[in-house]
Coordinates of N, CA and C in Angstrom, one line a residue:
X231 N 11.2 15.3 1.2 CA 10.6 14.0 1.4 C 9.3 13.9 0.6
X232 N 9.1 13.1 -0.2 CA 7.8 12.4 -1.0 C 7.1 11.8 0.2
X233 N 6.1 11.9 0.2 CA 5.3 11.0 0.4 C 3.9 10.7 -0.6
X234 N 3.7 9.3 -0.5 CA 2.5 8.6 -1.7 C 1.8 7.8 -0.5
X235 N 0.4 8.4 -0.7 CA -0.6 7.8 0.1 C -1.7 6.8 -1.1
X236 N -1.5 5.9 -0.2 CA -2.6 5.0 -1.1 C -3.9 4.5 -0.1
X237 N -5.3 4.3 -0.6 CA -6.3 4.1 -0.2 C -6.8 2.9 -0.7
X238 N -7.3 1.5 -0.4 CA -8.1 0.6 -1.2 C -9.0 0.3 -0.6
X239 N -10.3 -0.2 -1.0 CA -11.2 -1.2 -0.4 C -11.4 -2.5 -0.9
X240 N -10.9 -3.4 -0.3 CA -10.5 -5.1 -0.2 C -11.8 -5.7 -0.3
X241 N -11.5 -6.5 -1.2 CA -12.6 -7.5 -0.7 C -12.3 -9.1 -0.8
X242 N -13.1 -9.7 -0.7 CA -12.9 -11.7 -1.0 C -11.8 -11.7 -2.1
X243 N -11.2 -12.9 -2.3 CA -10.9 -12.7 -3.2 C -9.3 -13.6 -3.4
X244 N -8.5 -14.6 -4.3 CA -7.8 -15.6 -4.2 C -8.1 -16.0 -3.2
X245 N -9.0 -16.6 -2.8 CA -9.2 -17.8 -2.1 C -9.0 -17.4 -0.5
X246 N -9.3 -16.2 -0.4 CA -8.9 -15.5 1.0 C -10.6 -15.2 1.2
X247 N -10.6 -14.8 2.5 CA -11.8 -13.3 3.0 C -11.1 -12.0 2.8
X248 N -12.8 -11.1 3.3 CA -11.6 -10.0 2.9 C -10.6 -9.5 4.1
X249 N -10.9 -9.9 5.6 CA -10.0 -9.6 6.3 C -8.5 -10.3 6.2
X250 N -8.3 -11.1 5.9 CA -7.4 -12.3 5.3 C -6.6 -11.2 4.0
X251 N -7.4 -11.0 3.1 CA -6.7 -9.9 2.4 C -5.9 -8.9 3.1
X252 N -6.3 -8.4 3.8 CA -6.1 -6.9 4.3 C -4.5 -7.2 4.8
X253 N -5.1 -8.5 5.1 CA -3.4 -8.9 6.7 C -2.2 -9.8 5.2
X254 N -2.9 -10.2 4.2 CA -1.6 -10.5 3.4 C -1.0 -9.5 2.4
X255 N -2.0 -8.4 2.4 CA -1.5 -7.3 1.7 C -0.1 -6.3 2.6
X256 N -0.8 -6.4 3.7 CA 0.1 -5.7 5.2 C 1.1 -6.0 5.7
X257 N 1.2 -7.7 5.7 CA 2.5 -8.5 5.7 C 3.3 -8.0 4.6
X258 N 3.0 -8.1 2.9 CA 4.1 -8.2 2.1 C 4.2 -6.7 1.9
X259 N 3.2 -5.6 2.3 CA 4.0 -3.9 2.1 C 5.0 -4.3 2.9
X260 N 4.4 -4.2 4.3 CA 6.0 -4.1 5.0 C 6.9 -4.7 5.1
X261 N 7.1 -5.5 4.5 CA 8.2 -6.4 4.5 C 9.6 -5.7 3.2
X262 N 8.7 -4.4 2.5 CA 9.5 -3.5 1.4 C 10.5 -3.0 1.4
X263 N 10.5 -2.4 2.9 CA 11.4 -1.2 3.1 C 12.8 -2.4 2.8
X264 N 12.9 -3.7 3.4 CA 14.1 -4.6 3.5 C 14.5 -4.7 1.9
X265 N 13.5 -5.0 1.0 CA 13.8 -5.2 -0.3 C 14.0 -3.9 -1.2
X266 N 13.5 -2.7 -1.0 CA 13.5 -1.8 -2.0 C 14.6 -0.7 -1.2
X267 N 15.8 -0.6 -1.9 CA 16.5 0.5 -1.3 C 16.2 1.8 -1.2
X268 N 15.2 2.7 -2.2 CA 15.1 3.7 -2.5 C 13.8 4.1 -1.3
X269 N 13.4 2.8 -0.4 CA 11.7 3.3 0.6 C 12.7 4.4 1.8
X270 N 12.2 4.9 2.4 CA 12.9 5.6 3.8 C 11.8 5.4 4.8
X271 N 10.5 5.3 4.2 CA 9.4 3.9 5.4 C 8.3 3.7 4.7
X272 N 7.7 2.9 5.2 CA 6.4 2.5 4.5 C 5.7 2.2 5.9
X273 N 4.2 2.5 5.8 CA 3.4 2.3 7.0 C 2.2 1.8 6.3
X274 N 1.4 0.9 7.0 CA 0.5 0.1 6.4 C -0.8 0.4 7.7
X275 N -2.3 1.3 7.4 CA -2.9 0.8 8.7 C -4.1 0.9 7.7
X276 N -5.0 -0.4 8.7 CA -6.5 -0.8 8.8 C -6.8 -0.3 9.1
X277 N -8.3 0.0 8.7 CA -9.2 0.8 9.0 C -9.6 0.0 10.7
X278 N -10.4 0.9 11.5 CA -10.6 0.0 12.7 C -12.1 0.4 12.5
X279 N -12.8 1.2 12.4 CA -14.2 1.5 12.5 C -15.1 1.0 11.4
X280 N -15.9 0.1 11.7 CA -16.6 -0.3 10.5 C -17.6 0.6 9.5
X281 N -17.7 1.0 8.7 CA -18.4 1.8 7.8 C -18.0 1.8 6.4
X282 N -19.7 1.4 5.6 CA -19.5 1.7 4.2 C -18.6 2.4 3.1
X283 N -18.8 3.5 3.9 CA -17.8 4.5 3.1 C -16.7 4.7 3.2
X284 N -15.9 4.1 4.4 CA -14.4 4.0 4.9 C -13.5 3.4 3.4
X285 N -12.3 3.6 3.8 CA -11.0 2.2 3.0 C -11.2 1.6 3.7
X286 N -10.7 0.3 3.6 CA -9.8 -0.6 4.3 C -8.9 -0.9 4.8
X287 N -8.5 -0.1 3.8 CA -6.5 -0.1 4.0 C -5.6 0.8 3.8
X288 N -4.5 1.8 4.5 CA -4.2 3.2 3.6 C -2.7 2.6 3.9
X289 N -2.0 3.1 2.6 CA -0.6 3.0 2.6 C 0.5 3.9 2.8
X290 N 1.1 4.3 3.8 CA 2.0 6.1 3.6 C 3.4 5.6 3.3
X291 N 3.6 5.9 1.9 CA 5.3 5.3 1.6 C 5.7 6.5 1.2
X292 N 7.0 6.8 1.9 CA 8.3 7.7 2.0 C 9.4 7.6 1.9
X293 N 9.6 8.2 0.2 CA 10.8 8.4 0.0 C 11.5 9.5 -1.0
X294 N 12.6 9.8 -1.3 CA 13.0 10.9 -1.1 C 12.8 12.3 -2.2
X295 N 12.6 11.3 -3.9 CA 11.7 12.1 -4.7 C 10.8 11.1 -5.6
X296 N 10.8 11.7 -6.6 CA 9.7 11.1 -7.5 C 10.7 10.0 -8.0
X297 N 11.8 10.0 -8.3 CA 12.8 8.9 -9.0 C 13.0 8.1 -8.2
X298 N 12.7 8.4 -6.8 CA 12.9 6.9 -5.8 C 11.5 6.0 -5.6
X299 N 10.7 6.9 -5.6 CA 9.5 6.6 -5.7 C 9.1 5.7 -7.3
X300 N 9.3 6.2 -8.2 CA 9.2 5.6 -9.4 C 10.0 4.1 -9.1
X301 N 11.4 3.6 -8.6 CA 12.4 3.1 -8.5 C 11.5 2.0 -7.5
X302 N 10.7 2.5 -6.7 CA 9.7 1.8 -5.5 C 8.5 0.8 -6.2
X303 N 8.0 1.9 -7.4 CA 7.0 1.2 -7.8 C 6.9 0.2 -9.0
X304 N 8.3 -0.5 -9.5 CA 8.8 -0.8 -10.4 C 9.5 -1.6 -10.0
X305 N 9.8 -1.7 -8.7 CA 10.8 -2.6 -7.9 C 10.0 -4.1 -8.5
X306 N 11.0 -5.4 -8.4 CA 10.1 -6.8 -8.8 C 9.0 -6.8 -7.6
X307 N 9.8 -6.7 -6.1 CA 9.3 -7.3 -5.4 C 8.0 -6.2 -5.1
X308 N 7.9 -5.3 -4.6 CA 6.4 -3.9 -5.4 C 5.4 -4.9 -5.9
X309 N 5.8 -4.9 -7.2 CA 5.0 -5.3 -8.3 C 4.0 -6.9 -8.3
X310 N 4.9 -7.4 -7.2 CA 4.4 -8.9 -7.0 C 3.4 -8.6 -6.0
X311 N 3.0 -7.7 -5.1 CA 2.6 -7.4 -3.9 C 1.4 -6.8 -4.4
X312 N 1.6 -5.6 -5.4 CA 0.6 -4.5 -6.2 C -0.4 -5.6 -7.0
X313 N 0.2 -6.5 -7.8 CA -0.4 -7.4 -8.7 C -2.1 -8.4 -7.7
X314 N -0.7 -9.3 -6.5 CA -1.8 -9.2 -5.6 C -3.0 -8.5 -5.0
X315 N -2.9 -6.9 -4.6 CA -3.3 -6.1 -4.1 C -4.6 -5.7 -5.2
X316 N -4.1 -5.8 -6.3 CA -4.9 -5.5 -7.8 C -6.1 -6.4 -7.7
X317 N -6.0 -8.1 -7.7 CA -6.8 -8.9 -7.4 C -7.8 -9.0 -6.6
X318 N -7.5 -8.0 -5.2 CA -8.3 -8.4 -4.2 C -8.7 -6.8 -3.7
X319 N -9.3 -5.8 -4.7 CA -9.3 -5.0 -4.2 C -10.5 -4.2 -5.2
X320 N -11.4 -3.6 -4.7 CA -12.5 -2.8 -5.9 C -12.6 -1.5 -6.0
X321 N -11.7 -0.7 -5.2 CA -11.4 0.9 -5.4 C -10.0 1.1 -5.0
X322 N -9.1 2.0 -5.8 CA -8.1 3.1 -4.9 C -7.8 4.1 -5.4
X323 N -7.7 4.8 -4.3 CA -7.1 6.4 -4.2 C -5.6 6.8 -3.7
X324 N -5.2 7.6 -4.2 CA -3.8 8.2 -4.2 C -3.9 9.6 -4.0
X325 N -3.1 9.9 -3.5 CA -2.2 11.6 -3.5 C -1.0 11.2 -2.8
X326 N -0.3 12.2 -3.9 CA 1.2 11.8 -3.7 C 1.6 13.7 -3.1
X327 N 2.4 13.8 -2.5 CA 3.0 15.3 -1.9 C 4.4 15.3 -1.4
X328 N 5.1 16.6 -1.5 CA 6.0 16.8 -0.7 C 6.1 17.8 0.7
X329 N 6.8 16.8 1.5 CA 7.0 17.8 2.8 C 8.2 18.2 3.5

């Protein structure tokens, strides 16, 4: 099993706040696994404790190698969600691993 962790910090941004962000980013991940055949899960959590140095938002998507994963991030519906995500966001971080 792959797993790809993603980290961002949200901010303002298309006409949203940034909590508004966080929850339209959260809605359209999870809604993936239905669209992309190659996800086996995707989990989406907010940060709860307020602090500067925190993310916002961490992403844990699982699936089975790097070719499904690639297949994930290339998907249309991915790409329309990331594009969004791109917009309303001013840092991220990744590590990708197998377990």
């Amino acid at each position: 099993m792959l797993r790809h962790i993603v980290m961002w910090k949200f901010t303002d941004g298309e006409g949203h706040t940034k909590e508004e962000n966080i929850d339209i980013a959260k809605k359209g991940l999870e809604a993936l696994p239905d669209k992309v055949p190659t996800l086996k899960k995707i989990t989406f959590i907010k940060n709860e404790v307020k602090c500067d140095r925190n993310f916002d938002g961490l992403l844990i998507v699982e699936t089975q190698n790097e070719e499904d994963l690639e297949a994930y991030k290339t998907h249309p519906e991915h790409v329309k969600v990331a594009e969004f995500i791109g917009k309303v966001t001013v840092s991220r971080g990744a590590v990708d691993y197998y377990e």
